[in-house]
Tab-separated table of N, CA and C in Angstrom:
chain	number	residue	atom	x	y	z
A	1	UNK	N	36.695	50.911	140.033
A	1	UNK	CA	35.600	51.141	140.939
A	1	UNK	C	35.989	50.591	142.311
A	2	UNK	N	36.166	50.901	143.689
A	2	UNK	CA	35.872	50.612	144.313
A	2	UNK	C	34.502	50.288	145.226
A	3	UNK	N	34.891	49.169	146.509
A	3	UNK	CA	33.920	48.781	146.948
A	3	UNK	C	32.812	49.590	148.056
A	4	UNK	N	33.238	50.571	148.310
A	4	UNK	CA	32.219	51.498	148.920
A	4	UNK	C	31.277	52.220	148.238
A	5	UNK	N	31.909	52.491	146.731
A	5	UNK	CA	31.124	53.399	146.055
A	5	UNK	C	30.134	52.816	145.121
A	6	UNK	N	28.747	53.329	144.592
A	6	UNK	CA	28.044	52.550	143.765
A	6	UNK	C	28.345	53.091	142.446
A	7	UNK	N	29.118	54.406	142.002
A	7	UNK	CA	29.792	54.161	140.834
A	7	UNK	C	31.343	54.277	140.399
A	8	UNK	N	31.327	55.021	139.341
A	8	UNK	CA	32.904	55.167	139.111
A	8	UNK	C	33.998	56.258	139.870
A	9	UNK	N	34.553	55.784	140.071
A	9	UNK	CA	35.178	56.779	140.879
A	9	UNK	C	36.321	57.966	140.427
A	10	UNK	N	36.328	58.948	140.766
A	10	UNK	CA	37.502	59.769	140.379
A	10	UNK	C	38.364	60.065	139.165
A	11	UNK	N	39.145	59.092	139.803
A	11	UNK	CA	40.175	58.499	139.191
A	11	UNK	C	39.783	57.640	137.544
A	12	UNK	N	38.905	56.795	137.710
A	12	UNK	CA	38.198	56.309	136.420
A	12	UNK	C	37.538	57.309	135.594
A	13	UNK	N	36.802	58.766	136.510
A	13	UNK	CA	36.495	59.405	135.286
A	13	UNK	C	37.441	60.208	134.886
A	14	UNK	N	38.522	60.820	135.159
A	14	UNK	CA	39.794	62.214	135.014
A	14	UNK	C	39.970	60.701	134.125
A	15	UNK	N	40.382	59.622	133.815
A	15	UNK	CA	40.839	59.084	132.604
A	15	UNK	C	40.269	58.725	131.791
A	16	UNK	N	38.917	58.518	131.923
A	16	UNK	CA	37.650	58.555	130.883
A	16	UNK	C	37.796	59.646	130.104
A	17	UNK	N	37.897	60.832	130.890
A	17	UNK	CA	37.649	61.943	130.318
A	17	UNK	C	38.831	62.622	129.539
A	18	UNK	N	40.419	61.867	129.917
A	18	UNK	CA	41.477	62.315	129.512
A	18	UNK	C	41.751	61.618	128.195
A	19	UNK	N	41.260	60.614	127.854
A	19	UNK	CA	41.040	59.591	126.926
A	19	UNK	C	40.813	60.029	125.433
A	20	UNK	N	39.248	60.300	126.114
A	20	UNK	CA	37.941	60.893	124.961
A	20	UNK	C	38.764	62.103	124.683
A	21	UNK	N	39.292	63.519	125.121
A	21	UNK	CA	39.827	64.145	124.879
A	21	UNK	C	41.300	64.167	123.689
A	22	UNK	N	41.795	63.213	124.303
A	22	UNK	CA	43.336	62.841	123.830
A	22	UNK	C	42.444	62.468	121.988
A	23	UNK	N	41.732	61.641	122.407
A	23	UNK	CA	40.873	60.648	120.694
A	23	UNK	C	40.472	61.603	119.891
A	24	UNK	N	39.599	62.479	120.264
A	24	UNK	CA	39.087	63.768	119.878
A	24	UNK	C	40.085	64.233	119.198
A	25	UNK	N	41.270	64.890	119.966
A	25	UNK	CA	42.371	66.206	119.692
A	25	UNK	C	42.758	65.270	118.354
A	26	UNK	N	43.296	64.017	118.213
A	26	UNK	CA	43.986	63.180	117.349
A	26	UNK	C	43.175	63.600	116.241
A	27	UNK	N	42.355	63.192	116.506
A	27	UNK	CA	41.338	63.036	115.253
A	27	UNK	C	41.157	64.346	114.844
A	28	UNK	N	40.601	65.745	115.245
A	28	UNK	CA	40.943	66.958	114.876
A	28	UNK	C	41.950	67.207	113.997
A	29	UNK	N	43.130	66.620	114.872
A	29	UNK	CA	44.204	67.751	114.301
A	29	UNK	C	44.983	67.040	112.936
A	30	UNK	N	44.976	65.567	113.169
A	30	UNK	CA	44.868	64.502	112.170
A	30	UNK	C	45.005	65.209	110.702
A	31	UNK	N	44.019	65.793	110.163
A	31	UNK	CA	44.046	66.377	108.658
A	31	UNK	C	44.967	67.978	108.573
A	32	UNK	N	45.637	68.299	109.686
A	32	UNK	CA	47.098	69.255	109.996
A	32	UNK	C	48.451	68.323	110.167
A	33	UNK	N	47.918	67.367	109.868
A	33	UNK	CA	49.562	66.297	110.394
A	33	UNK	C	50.112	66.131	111.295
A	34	UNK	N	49.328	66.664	112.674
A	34	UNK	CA	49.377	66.635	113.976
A	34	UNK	C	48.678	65.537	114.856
A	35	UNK	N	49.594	65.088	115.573
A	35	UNK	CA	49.193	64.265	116.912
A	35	UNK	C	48.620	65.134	118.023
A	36	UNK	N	47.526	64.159	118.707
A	36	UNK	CA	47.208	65.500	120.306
A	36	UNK	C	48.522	65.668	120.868
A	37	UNK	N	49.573	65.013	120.811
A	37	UNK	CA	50.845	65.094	121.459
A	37	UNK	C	51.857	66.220	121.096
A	38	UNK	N	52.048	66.228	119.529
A	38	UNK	CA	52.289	67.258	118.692
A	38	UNK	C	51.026	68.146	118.927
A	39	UNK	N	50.525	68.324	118.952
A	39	UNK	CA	49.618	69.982	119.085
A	39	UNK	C	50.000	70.179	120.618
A	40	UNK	N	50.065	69.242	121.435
A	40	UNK	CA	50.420	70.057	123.007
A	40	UNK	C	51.606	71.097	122.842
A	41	UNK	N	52.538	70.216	122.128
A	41	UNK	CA	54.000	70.723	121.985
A	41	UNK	C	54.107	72.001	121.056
A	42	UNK	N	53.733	72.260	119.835
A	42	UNK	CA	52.932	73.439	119.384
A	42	UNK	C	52.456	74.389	119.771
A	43	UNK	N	51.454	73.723	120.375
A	43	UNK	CA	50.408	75.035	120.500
A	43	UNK	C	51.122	75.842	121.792
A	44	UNK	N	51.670	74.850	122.658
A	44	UNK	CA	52.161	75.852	123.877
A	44	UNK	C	53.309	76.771	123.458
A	45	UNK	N	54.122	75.966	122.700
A	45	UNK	CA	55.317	76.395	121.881
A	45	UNK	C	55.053	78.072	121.567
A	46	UNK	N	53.993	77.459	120.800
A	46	UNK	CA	53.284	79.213	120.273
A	46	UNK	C	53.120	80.349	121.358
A	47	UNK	N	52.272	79.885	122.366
A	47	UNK	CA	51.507	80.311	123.536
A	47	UNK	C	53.146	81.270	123.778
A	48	UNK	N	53.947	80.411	124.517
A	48	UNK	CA	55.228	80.862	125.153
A	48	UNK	C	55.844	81.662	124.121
A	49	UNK	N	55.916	81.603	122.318
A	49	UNK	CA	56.697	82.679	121.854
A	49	UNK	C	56.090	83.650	121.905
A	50	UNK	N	54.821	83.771	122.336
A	50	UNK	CA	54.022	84.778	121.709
A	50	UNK	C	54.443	85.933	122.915
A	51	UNK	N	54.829	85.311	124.267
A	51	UNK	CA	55.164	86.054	125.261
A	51	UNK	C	56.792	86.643	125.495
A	52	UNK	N	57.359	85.986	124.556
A	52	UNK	CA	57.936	86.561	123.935
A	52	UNK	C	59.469	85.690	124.492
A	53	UNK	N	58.950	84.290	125.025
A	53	UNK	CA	60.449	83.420	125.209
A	53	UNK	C	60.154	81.894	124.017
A	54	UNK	N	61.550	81.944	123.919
A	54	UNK	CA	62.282	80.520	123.029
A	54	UNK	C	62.552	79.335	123.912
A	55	UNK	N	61.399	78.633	124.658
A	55	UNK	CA	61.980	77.637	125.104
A	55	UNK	C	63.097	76.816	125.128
A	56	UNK	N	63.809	76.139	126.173
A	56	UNK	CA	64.685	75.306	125.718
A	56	UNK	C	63.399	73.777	125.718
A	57	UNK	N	64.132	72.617	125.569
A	57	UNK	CA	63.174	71.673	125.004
A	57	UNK	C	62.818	71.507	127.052
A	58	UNK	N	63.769	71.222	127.605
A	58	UNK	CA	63.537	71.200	128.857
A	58	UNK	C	61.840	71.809	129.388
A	59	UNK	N	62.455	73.116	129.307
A	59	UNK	CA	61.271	74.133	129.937
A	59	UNK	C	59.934	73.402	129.308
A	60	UNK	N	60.007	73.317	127.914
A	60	UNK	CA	58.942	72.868	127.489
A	60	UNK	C	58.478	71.371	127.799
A	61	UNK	N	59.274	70.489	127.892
A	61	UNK	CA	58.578	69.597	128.813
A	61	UNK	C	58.145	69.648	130.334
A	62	UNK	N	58.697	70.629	131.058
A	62	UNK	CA	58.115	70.956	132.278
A	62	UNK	C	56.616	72.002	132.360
A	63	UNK	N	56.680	72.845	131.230
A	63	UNK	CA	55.160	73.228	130.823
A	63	UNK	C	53.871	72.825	130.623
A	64	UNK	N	54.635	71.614	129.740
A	64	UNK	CA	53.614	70.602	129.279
A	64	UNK	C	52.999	69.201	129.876
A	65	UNK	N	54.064	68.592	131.190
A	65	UNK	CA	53.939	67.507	131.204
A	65	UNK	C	54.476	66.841	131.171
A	66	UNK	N	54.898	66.750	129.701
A	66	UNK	CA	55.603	65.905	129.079
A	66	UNK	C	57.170	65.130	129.633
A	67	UNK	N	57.200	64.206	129.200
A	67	UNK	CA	58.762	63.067	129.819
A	67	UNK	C	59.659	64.283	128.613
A	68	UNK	N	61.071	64.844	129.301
A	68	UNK	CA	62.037	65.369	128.651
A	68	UNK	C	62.353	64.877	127.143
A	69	UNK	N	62.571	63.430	127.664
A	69	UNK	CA	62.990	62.422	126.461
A	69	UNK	C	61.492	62.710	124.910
A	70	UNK	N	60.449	62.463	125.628
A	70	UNK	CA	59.177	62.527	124.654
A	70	UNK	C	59.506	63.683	124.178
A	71	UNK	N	59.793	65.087	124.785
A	71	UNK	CA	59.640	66.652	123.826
A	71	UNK	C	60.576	66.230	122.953
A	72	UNK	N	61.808	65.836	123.676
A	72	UNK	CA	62.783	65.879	122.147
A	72	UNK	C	62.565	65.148	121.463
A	73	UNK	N	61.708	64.013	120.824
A	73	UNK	CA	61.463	63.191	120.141
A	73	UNK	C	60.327	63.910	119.009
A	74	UNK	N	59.430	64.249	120.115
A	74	UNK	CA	58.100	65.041	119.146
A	74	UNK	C	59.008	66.554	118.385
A	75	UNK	N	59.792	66.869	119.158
A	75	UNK	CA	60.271	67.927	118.569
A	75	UNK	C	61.091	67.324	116.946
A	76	UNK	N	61.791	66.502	117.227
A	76	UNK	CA	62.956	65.719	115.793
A	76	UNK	C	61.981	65.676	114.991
A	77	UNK	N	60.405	64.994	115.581
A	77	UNK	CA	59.861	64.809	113.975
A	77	UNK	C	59.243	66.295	113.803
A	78	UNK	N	58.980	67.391	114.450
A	78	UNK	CA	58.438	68.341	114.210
A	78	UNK	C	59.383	69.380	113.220
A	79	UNK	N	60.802	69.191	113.929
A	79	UNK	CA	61.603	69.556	112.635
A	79	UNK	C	61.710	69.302	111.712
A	80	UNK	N	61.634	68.087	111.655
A	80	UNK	CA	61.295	67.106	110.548
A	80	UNK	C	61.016	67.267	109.401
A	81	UNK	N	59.652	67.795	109.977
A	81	UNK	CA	58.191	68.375	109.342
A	81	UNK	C	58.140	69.658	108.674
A	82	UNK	N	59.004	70.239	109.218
A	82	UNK	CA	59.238	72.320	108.825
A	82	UNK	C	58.499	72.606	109.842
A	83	UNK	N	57.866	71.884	110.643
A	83	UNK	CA	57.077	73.200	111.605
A	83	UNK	C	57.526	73.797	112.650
A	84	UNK	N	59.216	73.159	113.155
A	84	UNK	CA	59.876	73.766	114.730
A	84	UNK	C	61.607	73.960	114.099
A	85	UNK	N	62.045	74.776	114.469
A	85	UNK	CA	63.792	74.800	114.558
A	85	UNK	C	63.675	74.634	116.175
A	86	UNK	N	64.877	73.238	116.064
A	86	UNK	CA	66.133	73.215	116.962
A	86	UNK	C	67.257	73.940	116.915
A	87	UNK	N	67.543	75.151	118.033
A	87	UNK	CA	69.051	75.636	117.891
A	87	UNK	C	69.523	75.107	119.323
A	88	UNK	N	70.697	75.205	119.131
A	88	UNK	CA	71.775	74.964	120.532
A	88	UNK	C	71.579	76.960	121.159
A	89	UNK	N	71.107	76.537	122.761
A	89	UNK	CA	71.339	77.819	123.563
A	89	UNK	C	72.701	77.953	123.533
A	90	UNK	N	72.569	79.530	122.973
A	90	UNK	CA	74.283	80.423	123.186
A	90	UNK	C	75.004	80.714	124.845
A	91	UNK	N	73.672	80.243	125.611
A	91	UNK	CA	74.239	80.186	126.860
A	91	UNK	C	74.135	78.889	127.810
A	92	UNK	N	73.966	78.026	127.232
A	92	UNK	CA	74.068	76.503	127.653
A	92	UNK	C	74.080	75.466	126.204
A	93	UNK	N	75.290	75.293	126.319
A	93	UNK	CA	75.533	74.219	124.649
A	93	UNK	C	74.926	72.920	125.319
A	94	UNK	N	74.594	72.690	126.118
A	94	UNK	CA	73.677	71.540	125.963
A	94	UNK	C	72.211	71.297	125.604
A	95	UNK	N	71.705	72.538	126.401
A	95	UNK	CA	70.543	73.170	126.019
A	95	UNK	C	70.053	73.335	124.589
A	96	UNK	N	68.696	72.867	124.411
A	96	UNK	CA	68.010	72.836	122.454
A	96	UNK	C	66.668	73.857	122.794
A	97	UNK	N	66.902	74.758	122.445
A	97	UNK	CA	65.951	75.566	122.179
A	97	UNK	C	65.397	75.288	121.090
A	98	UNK	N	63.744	75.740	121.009
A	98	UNK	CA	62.745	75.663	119.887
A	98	UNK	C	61.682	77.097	119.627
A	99	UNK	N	61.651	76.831	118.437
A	99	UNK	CA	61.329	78.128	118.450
A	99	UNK	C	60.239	77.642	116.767
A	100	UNK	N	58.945	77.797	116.531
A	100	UNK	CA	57.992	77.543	115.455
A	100	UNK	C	58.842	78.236	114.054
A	101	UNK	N	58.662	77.644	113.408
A	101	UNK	CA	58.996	78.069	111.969
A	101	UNK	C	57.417	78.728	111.195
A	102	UNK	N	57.666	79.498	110.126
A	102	UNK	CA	56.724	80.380	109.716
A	102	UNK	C	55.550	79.107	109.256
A	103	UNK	N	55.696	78.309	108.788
A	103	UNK	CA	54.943	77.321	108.180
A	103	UNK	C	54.376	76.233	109.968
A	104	UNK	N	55.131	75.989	110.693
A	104	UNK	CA	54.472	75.639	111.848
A	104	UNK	C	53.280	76.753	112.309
A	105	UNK	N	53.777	77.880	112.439
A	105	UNK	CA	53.056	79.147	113.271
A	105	UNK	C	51.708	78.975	112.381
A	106	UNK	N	52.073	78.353	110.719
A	106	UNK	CA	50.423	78.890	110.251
A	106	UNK	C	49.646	77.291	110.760
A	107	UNK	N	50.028	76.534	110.815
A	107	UNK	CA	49.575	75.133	111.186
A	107	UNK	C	49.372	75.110	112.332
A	108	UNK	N	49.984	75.829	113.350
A	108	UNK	CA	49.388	75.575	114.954
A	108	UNK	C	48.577	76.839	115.372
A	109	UNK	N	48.121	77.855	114.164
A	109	UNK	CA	47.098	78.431	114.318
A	109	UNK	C	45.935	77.726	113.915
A	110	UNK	N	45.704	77.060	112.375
A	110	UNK	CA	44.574	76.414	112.175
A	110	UNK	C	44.797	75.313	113.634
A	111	UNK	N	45.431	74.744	113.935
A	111	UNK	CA	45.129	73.677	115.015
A	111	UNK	C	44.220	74.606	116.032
A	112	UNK	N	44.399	75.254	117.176
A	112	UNK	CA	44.190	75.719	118.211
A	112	UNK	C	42.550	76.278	117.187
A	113	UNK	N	42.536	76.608	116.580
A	113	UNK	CA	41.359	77.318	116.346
A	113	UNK	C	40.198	75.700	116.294
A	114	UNK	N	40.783	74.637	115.487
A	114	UNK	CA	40.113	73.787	115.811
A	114	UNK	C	39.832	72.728	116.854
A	115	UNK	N	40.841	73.048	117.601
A	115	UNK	CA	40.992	72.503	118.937
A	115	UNK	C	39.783	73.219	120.004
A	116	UNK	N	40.009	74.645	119.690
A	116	UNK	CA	39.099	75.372	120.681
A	116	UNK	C	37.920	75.334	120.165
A	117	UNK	N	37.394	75.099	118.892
A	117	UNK	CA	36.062	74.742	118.849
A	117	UNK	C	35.456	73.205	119.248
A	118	UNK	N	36.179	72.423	119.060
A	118	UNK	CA	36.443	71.048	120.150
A	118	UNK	C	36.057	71.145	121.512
A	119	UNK	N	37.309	71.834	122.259
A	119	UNK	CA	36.435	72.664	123.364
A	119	UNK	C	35.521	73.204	123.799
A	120	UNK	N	35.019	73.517	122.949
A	120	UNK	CA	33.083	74.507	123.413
A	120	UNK	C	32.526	73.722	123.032
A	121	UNK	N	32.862	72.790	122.172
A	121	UNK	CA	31.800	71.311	122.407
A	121	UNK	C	31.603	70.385	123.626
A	122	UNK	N	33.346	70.044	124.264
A	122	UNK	CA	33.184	69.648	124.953
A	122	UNK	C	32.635	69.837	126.431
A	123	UNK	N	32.242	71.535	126.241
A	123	UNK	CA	31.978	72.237	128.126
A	123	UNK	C	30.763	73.060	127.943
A	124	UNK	N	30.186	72.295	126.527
A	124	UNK	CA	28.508	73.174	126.428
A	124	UNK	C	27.870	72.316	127.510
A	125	UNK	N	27.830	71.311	127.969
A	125	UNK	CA	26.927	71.102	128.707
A	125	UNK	C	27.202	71.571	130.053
A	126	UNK	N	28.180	72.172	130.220
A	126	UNK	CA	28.542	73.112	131.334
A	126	UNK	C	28.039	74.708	131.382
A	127	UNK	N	27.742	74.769	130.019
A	127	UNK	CA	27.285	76.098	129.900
A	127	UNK	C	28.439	76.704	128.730
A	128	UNK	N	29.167	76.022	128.131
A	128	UNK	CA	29.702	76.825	127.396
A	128	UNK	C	31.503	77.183	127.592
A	129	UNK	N	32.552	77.449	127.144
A	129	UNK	CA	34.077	78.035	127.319
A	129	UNK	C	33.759	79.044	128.608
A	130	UNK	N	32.997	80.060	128.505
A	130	UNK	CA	32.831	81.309	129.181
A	130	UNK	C	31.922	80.918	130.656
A	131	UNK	N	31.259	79.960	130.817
A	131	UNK	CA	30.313	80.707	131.442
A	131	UNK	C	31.217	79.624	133.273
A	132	UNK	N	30.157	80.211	134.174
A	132	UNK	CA	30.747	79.989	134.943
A	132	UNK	C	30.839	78.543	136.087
A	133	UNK	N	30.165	77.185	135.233
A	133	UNK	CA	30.942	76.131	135.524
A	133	UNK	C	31.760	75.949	134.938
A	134	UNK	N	31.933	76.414	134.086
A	134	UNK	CA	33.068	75.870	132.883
A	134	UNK	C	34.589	76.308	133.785
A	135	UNK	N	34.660	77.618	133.997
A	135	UNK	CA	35.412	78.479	134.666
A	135	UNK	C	35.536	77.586	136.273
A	136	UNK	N	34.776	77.325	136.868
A	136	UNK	CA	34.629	76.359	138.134
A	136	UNK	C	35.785	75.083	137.836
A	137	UNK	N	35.012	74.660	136.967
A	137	UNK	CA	35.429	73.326	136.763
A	137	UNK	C	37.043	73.285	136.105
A	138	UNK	N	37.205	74.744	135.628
A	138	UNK	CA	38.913	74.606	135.397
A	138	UNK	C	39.602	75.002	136.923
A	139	UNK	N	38.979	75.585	137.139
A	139	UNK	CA	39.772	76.030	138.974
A	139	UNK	C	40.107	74.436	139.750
A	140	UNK	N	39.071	73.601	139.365
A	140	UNK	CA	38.811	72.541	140.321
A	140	UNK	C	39.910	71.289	139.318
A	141	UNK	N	40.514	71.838	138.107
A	141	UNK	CA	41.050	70.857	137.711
A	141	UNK	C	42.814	71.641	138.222
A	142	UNK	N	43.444	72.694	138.146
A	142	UNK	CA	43.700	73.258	138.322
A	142	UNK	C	44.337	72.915	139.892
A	143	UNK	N	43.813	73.339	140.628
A	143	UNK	CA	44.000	72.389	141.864
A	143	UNK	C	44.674	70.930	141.884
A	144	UNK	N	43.875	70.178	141.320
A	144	UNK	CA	44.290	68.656	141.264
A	144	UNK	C	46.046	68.834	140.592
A	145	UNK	N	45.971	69.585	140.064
A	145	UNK	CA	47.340	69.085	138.744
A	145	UNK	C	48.206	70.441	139.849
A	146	UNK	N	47.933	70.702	140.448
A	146	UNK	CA	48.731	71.615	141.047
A	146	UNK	C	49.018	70.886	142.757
A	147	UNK	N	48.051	69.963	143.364
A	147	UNK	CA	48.241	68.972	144.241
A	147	UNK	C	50.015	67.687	144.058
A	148	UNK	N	50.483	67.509	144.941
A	148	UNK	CA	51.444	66.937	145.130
A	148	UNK	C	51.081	65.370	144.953
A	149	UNK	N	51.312	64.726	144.025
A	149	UNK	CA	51.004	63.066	143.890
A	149	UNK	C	52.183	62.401	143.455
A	150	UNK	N	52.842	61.961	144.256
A	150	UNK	CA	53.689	60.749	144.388
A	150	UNK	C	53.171	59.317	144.705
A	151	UNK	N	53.685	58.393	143.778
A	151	UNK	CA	53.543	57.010	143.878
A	151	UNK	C	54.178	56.503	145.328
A	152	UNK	N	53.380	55.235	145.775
A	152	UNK	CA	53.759	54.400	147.292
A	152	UNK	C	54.796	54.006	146.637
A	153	UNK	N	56.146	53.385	147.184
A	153	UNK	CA	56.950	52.213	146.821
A	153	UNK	C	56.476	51.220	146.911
A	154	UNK	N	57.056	50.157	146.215
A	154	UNK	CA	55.955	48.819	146.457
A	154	UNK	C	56.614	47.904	148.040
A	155	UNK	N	57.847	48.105	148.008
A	155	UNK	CA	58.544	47.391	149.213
A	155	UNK	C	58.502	48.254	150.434
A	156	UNK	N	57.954	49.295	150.189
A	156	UNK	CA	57.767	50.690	150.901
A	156	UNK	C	56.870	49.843	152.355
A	157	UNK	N	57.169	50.248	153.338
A	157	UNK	CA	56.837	49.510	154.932
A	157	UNK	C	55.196	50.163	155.249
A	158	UNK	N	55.013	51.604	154.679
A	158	UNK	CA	53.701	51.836	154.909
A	158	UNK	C	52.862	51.078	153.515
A	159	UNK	N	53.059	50.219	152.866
A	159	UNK	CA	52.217	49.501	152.575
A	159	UNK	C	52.152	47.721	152.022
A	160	UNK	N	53.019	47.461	152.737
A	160	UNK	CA	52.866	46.081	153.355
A	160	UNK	C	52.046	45.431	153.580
A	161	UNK	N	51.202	44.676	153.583
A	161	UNK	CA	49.876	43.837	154.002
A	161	UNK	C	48.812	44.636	153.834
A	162	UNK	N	48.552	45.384	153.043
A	162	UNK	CA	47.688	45.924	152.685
A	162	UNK	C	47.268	45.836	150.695
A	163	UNK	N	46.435	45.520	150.861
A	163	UNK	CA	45.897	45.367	149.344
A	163	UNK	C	45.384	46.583	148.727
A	164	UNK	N	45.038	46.849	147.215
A	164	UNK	CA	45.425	47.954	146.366
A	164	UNK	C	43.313	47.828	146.475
């Protein structure tokens, strides 16, 4: 909270709200053997074969978010699991492509189906998945994550004698 404002600000709610979400997805996907972390990696996984590309693990952490190092980790145990093949790209041997296995594809369908009813829970008081705050309010998130945010340095000269 800062001191101008009389409540929470911004920043405190996008992580309030990223939180409750993240707890939620866990707990959902929990009785599929999925983490919200593992279903990101999944479900997009899916999303992207369905369009008809094989990620390398790269791409897919730049899709998602995700730290490079984290996809390939969630990916090892997802192989793990039977639900993802790792192959080496035939046109970059460094490169690990992923691609859902038949037994993932049926598991990150029940996920997303219960994920998205998660979702219309969470944006009924918006009116619902469809209606048009809901639709607002993704434009307006959309924006933010599409905005340029870089961290100050701490020894950095524009912020020197100045408190956080």
């Amino acid at each position: 909270m800062s001191k101008g404002s009389p409540g929470p600000t911004p920043g405190f709610l996008v992580w309030r709200l990223a939180n409750k979400w993240r707890v939620a997805v866990d707990r959902a996907v929990a009785p599929l053997g999925l983490t919200h972390a593992q279903y990101s990696l999944v479900a997009s996984l899916y999303g992207m074969q369905r369009a008809g590309e094989r990620p390398s693990q790269r791409r897919l952490a730049d899709h998602t978010g995700l730290e490079a190092l984290y996809v390939s980790k969630l990916a090892r145990a997802l192989e793990s699991a039977g639900l993802i093949e790792r192959t080496r790209d035939p046109r970059d041997p460094r490169a690990v492509q992923l691609a859902l296995t038949e037994q993932g594809q049926a598991v990150t369908w029940k996920a997303i189906a219960v994920v998205q009813e998660l979702l219309q829970q969470l944006l009924e008081p918006l009116g619902g998945l469809d209606a048009p705050r809901a639709r607002a309010f993704t434009d307006e998130l959309t924006t933010l994550l599409d905005a340029p945010l870089a961290p100050s340095v701490p020894n950095d000269e524009s912020t020197q004698g100045t408190r956080p």
